[in-house]
Amino acid sequence: MSKYITTPIYYVNGEAHIGHAYTTFIADTLARYERLKGEDTFFLTGTDEHGQKIEESAAKNNKPTQQFADEISATFKNLWDEFDISYDKFIRTTDEDHMRGVQKAFEVMYEKGDIYKDFYEGHYCVSCETFFPETQLVDGEFCPDCGRSTNIVKEESYFFRLSNYEDKLLKYYAEHEDFIMPRSRANEVINFVKGGLRDLSVTRTSFSWGVKMPSSLNDDKHVMYVWLDALLNYITALGYGGDEANMNYWPADIHFVGKDILRFHAIYWPAFLMSLDLPLPKHIGAHGWWTRDGEKMSKSKGNVVSPKEVADAYGAENLRYFMLREVPFGQDGDFSQRAFIDRINSELSNDLGNLLNRIIGMSGKYSDFEIDSVDVVKYHSKELEAMNAVLDSLDSFLEKLQPHRYLEELWKLFAIGNGVIQESEPWVKMKNGQKDEALATVAVVANILAKAAVMLHPVMPKTTNTIADALAFEINTESYKELVVDKKLLKVFNIKKVPPLFPRVEEPLMQEAPKAEPTPIVKEEKKSKPVAQEDDNLIEIGQFFETSLKVGTVVEAEEVPKSKKLLKLQIDLGEESNRQVVAGIKEFYSPQDLIGTQVCVVANLKPAKLMGMMSAGMLLAAKDEDGLCLIRPEKPKKAGTPVG
Ligand code: MSP
């Protein structure tokens, strides 16, 4: 059976950060694991290069769009090559054969009657490359996903009949419980579909940086919507619409994605595939979001973690280990140098590195580096049994997409190895003339290390090759079968000395991230490790306090001309006596109702322009079918009093 594993294709509007590295590490680990087991595996990654966002980024950088895309795409490819990512294909959506495949898919859907032409009028978020209905906008203006300002766009568009697939999708989710992993993420998708699907605009006329329409439609005004173009990469990479030689890998076993793009993969993509009469991917694995020292990473804060910088400081494989071990798949995780260093020193250096050093040292001293498993069963059957139980349990953790549990279990092998040395004290046995017993202890630990190295190989390929080199064997499908599946012991061999694998790290090797602006409310100290939560929607108290809420007194209020919804307010926030906030409350309050009253303000919101006016904050309000009401303090409070 073959396996097909993918990462998202990365936008070429900026360089890779550790969020990108994380998805790529997980996918690479799984691909390597499948290959180790002897599966014929195809692993795809690449770059997503079309759309308005890329066109605008290139313009900002004063570069022709294609050149800009070429340059950024190359930074991703070079980084993955430097990290030894074992992709079988690096796709670019500007590749000719990809674009031909997209046109072919469009034609098939069109001929089937799933695509039709109409007009679209709506609010468009350029950053998310998505239209939103007015009801979903925040404050009648902002994108519900990224919070940026949206633009009103009216244009002719081709539409995909997504609404026709509502029932089919719901049926599919119900019949395939593990389609969306982890399961806790499935409900948000199911509820979204149950809420009703509108047909999806799948072309644009407002810019030209996209895949052209198929020539059979003879409609040059339009280019394809970037998400239609991007999602199709998963089949064009296998030759869809051209030389279909690799289509036997379809359907994908798993598409790895971040939680922010789950909806595209779990709703649009299956619907497109149904329209194309192709089978659906077996799993969509949605992971959580990475923060740095508890703060959201952003270019403006200057706290984005560059995977290259971390790898140069701490080693790329140590980073892989840390990211996979630190966070339960699906949950948000935090990158902190402290947590990273702790894991390097205790798990990699102490548990694993020292064990190897001890074996090299003892075998050198006791038997001139020769290891022989001849007496292992006689003296250490208990340890062999414990070791085999761990080995047998491992498979299921990767199958359930729990790399952190996989590694946690795997580490039990080093505990067994370190424990048996402690207990058997081979140095005492050597003194007492029990050389056979002492050598059996060294040999059982060498066997444990060898098997652990095989199983750790998908996570740390180079490091484990060095361990295998020291133990005079090679890690490949055959040794996996012999040592792990058939539980054979190593033959007689000579240990090779290797330099220590994991030097201890005494202090942070990178500059700390710049500290975030202090907010007026005292923050709870952040935990460096994520708390395991069943419900991914829960937040830490510290996250709540990242929002600065304050009591404000409305000093001035006026209507915004030509706007049905907006009022312009000047609010006294204590230290700042004239904060301008433009709020979408005109249908519910007149300016006179507001002047002199108190409101609750989100005071640390990034300023944005609404109908040409700066707005620096947001009012708390509650809205239901009876209308909207502002949330206000029960008794008058000094302007600027923190809420929370
Ligand atoms: N181009 C689309 C994907 C198209 S797939 C057909 C895209 N690109 S992206 O470059 O913006 O994001 C790629 C991946 O990186 C997404 O899975 C996203 O979730 C992930 N991450 C971006 N920031 C992240 C963190 N801070 N933490 C973890 N992953 C994050 O979306």
mmCIF file with all atom_site columns, N, CA, C and O in Angstrom, residues 292-293 309-310 313-314 335-342 344-345 504-513:
data_model
loop_
_atom_site.group_PDB
_atom_site.id
_atom_site.type_symbol
_atom_site.label_atom_id
_atom_site.label_alt_id
_atom_site.label_comp_id
_atom_site.label_asym_id
_atom_site.label_entity_id
_atom_site.label_seq_id
_atom_site.pdbx_PDB_ins_code
_atom_site.Cartn_x
_atom_site.Cartn_y
_atom_site.Cartn_z
_atom_site.occupancy
_atom_site.B_iso_or_equiv
_atom_site.pdbx_formal_charge
_atom_site.auth_seq_id
_atom_site.auth_comp_id
_atom_site.auth_asym_id
_atom_site.auth_atom_id
_atom_site.pdbx_PDB_model_num
ATOM 1   N N  . ARG A 1 292 ? 5.434  32.741 21.094 1.00 0.00 ? 292 ARG A N  1
ATOM 2   C CA . ARG A 1 292 ? 6.798  32.820 21.638 1.00 0.00 ? 292 ARG A CA 1
ATOM 3   C C  . ARG A 1 292 ? 6.730  33.431 23.023 1.00 0.00 ? 292 ARG A C  1
ATOM 4   O O  . ARG A 1 292 ? 6.211  34.537 23.178 1.00 0.00 ? 292 ARG A O  1
ATOM 5   N N  . ASP A 1 293 ? 7.226  32.725 23.990 1.00 0.00 ? 293 ASP A N  1
ATOM 6   C CA . ASP A 1 293 ? 7.172  33.172 25.386 1.00 0.00 ? 293 ASP A CA 1
ATOM 7   C C  . ASP A 1 293 ? 5.776  33.664 25.738 1.00 0.00 ? 293 ASP A C  1
ATOM 8   O O  . ASP A 1 293 ? 5.608  34.703 26.379 1.00 0.00 ? 293 ASP A O  1
ATOM 9   N N  . GLU A 1 309 ? 17.445 30.589 12.589 1.00 0.00 ? 309 GLU A N  1
ATOM 10  C CA . GLU A 1 309 ? 18.203 31.132 13.723 1.00 0.00 ? 309 GLU A CA 1
ATOM 11  C C  . GLU A 1 309 ? 18.244 30.110 14.874 1.00 0.00 ? 309 GLU A C  1
ATOM 12  O O  . GLU A 1 309 ? 19.283 29.887 15.489 1.00 0.00 ? 309 GLU A O  1
ATOM 13  N N  . VAL A 1 310 ? 17.098 29.472 15.124 1.00 0.00 ? 310 VAL A N  1
ATOM 14  C CA . VAL A 1 310 ? 17.058 28.487 16.220 1.00 0.00 ? 310 VAL A CA 1
ATOM 15  C C  . VAL A 1 310 ? 17.946 27.303 15.881 1.00 0.00 ? 310 VAL A C  1
ATOM 16  O O  . VAL A 1 310 ? 18.698 26.806 16.728 1.00 0.00 ? 310 VAL A O  1
ATOM 17  N N  . ALA A 1 313 ? 21.524 28.015 16.333 1.00 0.00 ? 313 ALA A N  1
ATOM 18  C CA . ALA A 1 313 ? 21.923 28.101 17.737 1.00 0.00 ? 313 ALA A CA 1
ATOM 19  C C  . ALA A 1 313 ? 21.871 26.740 18.434 1.00 0.00 ? 313 ALA A C  1
ATOM 20  O O  . ALA A 1 313 ? 22.779 26.376 19.183 1.00 0.00 ? 313 ALA A O  1
ATOM 21  N N  . TYR A 1 314 ? 20.803 25.980 18.201 1.00 0.00 ? 314 TYR A N  1
ATOM 22  C CA . TYR A 1 314 ? 20.575 24.773 19.010 1.00 0.00 ? 314 TYR A CA 1
ATOM 23  C C  . TYR A 1 314 ? 20.628 23.460 18.218 1.00 0.00 ? 314 TYR A C  1
ATOM 24  O O  . TYR A 1 314 ? 20.568 22.394 18.812 1.00 0.00 ? 314 TYR A O  1
ATOM 25  N N  . PHE A 1 335 ? 6.871  28.475 22.285 1.00 0.00 ? 335 PHE A N  1
ATOM 26  C CA . PHE A 1 335 ? 8.311  28.335 22.134 1.00 0.00 ? 335 PHE A CA 1
ATOM 27  C C  . PHE A 1 335 ? 9.000  29.222 23.150 1.00 0.00 ? 335 PHE A C  1
ATOM 28  O O  . PHE A 1 335 ? 8.847  30.436 23.122 1.00 0.00 ? 335 PHE A O  1
ATOM 29  N N  . SER A 1 336 ? 9.713  28.598 24.096 1.00 0.00 ? 336 SER A N  1
ATOM 30  C CA . SER A 1 336 ? 10.516 29.420 24.992 1.00 0.00 ? 336 SER A CA 1
ATOM 31  C C  . SER A 1 336 ? 11.877 28.753 25.089 1.00 0.00 ? 336 SER A C  1
ATOM 32  O O  . SER A 1 336 ? 11.984 27.518 25.101 1.00 0.00 ? 336 SER A O  1
ATOM 33  N N  . GLN A 1 337 ? 12.920 29.574 25.111 1.00 0.00 ? 337 GLN A N  1
ATOM 34  C CA . GLN A 1 337 ? 14.268 28.994 25.159 1.00 0.00 ? 337 GLN A CA 1
ATOM 35  C C  . GLN A 1 337 ? 14.468 28.188 26.430 1.00 0.00 ? 337 GLN A C  1
ATOM 36  O O  . GLN A 1 337 ? 15.151 27.177 26.441 1.00 0.00 ? 337 GLN A O  1
ATOM 37  N N  . ARG A 1 338 ? 13.826 28.635 27.528 1.00 0.00 ? 338 ARG A N  1
ATOM 38  C CA . ARG A 1 338 ? 13.985 27.933 28.800 1.00 0.00 ? 338 ARG A CA 1
ATOM 39  C C  . ARG A 1 338 ? 13.479 26.487 28.674 1.00 0.00 ? 338 ARG A C  1
ATOM 40  O O  . ARG A 1 338 ? 14.165 25.530 29.031 1.00 0.00 ? 338 ARG A O  1
ATOM 41  N N  . ALA A 1 339 ? 12.258 26.361 28.118 1.00 0.00 ? 339 ALA A N  1
ATOM 42  C CA . ALA A 1 339 ? 11.673 25.023 27.990 1.00 0.00 ? 339 ALA A CA 1
ATOM 43  C C  . ALA A 1 339 ? 12.508 24.170 27.036 1.00 0.00 ? 339 ALA A C  1
ATOM 44  O O  . ALA A 1 339 ? 12.714 22.967 27.260 1.00 0.00 ? 339 ALA A O  1
ATOM 45  N N  . PHE A 1 340 ? 13.002 24.794 25.990 1.00 0.00 ? 340 PHE A N  1
ATOM 46  C CA . PHE A 1 340 ? 13.812 24.085 24.995 1.00 0.00 ? 340 PHE A CA 1
ATOM 47  C C  . PHE A 1 340 ? 15.107 23.586 25.650 1.00 0.00 ? 340 PHE A C  1
ATOM 48  O O  . PHE A 1 340 ? 15.476 22.401 25.543 1.00 0.00 ? 340 PHE A O  1
ATOM 49  N N  . ILE A 1 341 ? 15.772 24.490 26.359 1.00 0.00 ? 341 ILE A N  1
ATOM 50  C CA . ILE A 1 341 ? 17.045 24.117 26.993 1.00 0.00 ? 341 ILE A CA 1
ATOM 51  C C  . ILE A 1 341 ? 16.829 22.995 28.011 1.00 0.00 ? 341 ILE A C  1
ATOM 52  O O  . ILE A 1 341 ? 17.606 22.039 28.094 1.00 0.00 ? 341 ILE A O  1
ATOM 53  N N  . ASP A 1 342 ? 15.732 23.077 28.761 1.00 0.00 ? 342 ASP A N  1
ATOM 54  C CA . ASP A 1 342 ? 15.448 22.021 29.752 1.00 0.00 ? 342 ASP A CA 1
ATOM 55  C C  . ASP A 1 342 ? 15.348 20.666 29.073 1.00 0.00 ? 342 ASP A C  1
ATOM 56  O O  . ASP A 1 342 ? 15.857 19.668 29.570 1.00 0.00 ? 342 ASP A O  1
ATOM 57  N N  . ILE A 1 344 ? 16.623 19.783 26.163 1.00 0.00 ? 344 ILE A N  1
ATOM 58  C CA . ILE A 1 344 ? 17.926 19.366 25.611 1.00 0.00 ? 344 ILE A CA 1
ATOM 59  C C  . ILE A 1 344 ? 18.770 18.760 26.728 1.00 0.00 ? 344 ILE A C  1
ATOM 60  O O  . ILE A 1 344 ? 19.332 17.667 26.585 1.00 0.00 ? 344 ILE A O  1
ATOM 61  N N  . ASN A 1 345 ? 18.834 19.455 27.866 1.00 0.00 ? 345 ASN A N  1
ATOM 62  C CA . ASN A 1 345 ? 19.722 18.988 28.927 1.00 0.00 ? 345 ASN A CA 1
ATOM 63  C C  . ASN A 1 345 ? 19.220 17.720 29.603 1.00 0.00 ? 345 ASN A C  1
ATOM 64  O O  . ASN A 1 345 ? 19.997 16.808 29.874 1.00 0.00 ? 345 ASN A O  1
ATOM 65  N N  . ARG A 1 504 ? 25.609 19.874 26.743 1.00 0.00 ? 504 ARG A N  1
ATOM 66  C CA . ARG A 1 504 ? 24.651 20.591 27.604 1.00 0.00 ? 504 ARG A CA 1
ATOM 67  C C  . ARG A 1 504 ? 24.623 22.066 27.241 1.00 0.00 ? 504 ARG A C  1
ATOM 68  O O  . ARG A 1 504 ? 25.626 22.642 26.841 1.00 0.00 ? 504 ARG A O  1
ATOM 69  N N  . VAL A 1 505 ? 23.467 22.676 27.392 1.00 0.00 ? 505 VAL A N  1
ATOM 70  C CA . VAL A 1 505 ? 23.350 24.106 27.103 1.00 0.00 ? 505 VAL A CA 1
ATOM 71  C C  . VAL A 1 505 ? 23.223 24.820 28.440 1.00 0.00 ? 505 VAL A C  1
ATOM 72  O O  . VAL A 1 505 ? 22.327 24.504 29.228 1.00 0.00 ? 505 VAL A O  1
ATOM 73  N N  . GLU A 1 506 ? 24.164 25.729 28.734 1.00 0.00 ? 506 GLU A N  1
ATOM 74  C CA . GLU A 1 506 ? 24.143 26.362 30.052 1.00 0.00 ? 506 GLU A CA 1
ATOM 75  C C  . GLU A 1 506 ? 23.297 27.623 30.096 1.00 0.00 ? 506 GLU A C  1
ATOM 76  O O  . GLU A 1 506 ? 22.731 27.962 31.110 1.00 0.00 ? 506 GLU A O  1
ATOM 77  N N  . GLU A 1 507 ? 23.238 28.334 28.999 1.00 0.00 ? 507 GLU A N  1
ATOM 78  C CA . GLU A 1 507 ? 22.429 29.568 28.995 1.00 0.00 ? 507 GLU A CA 1
ATOM 79  C C  . GLU A 1 507 ? 21.839 29.782 27.605 1.00 0.00 ? 507 GLU A C  1
ATOM 80  O O  . GLU A 1 507 ? 22.314 29.180 26.638 1.00 0.00 ? 507 GLU A O  1
ATOM 81  N N  . PRO A 1 508 ? 20.808 30.632 27.517 1.00 0.00 ? 508 PRO A N  1
ATOM 82  C CA . PRO A 1 508 ? 20.164 30.830 26.211 1.00 0.00 ? 508 PRO A CA 1
ATOM 83  C C  . PRO A 1 508 ? 21.171 31.208 25.132 1.00 0.00 ? 508 PRO A C  1
ATOM 84  O O  . PRO A 1 508 ? 22.078 32.006 25.368 1.00 0.00 ? 508 PRO A O  1
ATOM 85  N N  . LEU A 1 509 ? 21.019 30.611 23.979 1.00 0.00 ? 509 LEU A N  1
ATOM 86  C CA . LEU A 1 509 ? 21.977 30.837 22.898 1.00 0.00 ? 509 LEU A CA 1
ATOM 87  C C  . LEU A 1 509 ? 21.480 31.860 21.881 1.00 0.00 ? 509 LEU A C  1
ATOM 88  O O  . LEU A 1 509 ? 22.164 32.188 20.937 1.00 0.00 ? 509 LEU A O  1
ATOM 89  N N  . MET A 1 510 ? 20.230 32.309 22.083 1.00 0.00 ? 510 MET A N  1
ATOM 90  C CA . MET A 1 510 ? 19.694 33.335 21.186 1.00 0.00 ? 510 MET A CA 1
ATOM 91  C C  . MET A 1 510 ? 19.256 34.528 22.026 1.00 0.00 ? 510 MET A C  1
ATOM 92  O O  . MET A 1 510 ? 18.944 34.364 23.201 1.00 0.00 ? 510 MET A O  1
ATOM 93  N N  . GLN A 1 511 ? 19.178 35.675 21.361 1.00 0.00 ? 511 GLN A N  1
ATOM 94  C CA . GLN A 1 511 ? 18.656 36.841 22.080 1.00 0.00 ? 511 GLN A CA 1
ATOM 95  C C  . GLN A 1 511 ? 17.211 36.593 22.459 1.00 0.00 ? 511 GLN A C  1
ATOM 96  O O  . GLN A 1 511 ? 16.466 35.997 21.683 1.00 0.00 ? 511 GLN A O  1
ATOM 97  N N  . GLU A 1 512 ? 16.823 37.067 23.646 1.00 0.00 ? 512 GLU A N  1
ATOM 98  C CA . GLU A 1 512 ? 15.422 36.918 24.037 1.00 0.00 ? 512 GLU A CA 1
ATOM 99  C C  . GLU A 1 512 ? 14.561 37.813 23.157 1.00 0.00 ? 512 GLU A C  1
ATOM 100 O O  . GLU A 1 512 ? 15.040 38.814 22.617 1.00 0.00 ? 512 GLU A O  1
ATOM 101 N N  . ALA A 1 513 ? 13.270 37.454 23.042 1.00 0.00 ? 513 ALA A N  1
ATOM 102 C CA . ALA A 1 513 ? 12.353 38.264 22.240 1.00 0.00 ? 513 ALA A CA 1
ATOM 103 C C  . ALA A 1 513 ? 12.144 39.603 22.924 1.00 0.00 ? 513 ALA A C  1
ATOM 104 O O  . ALA A 1 513 ? 12.176 39.680 24.150 1.00 0.00 ? 513 ALA A O  1
#
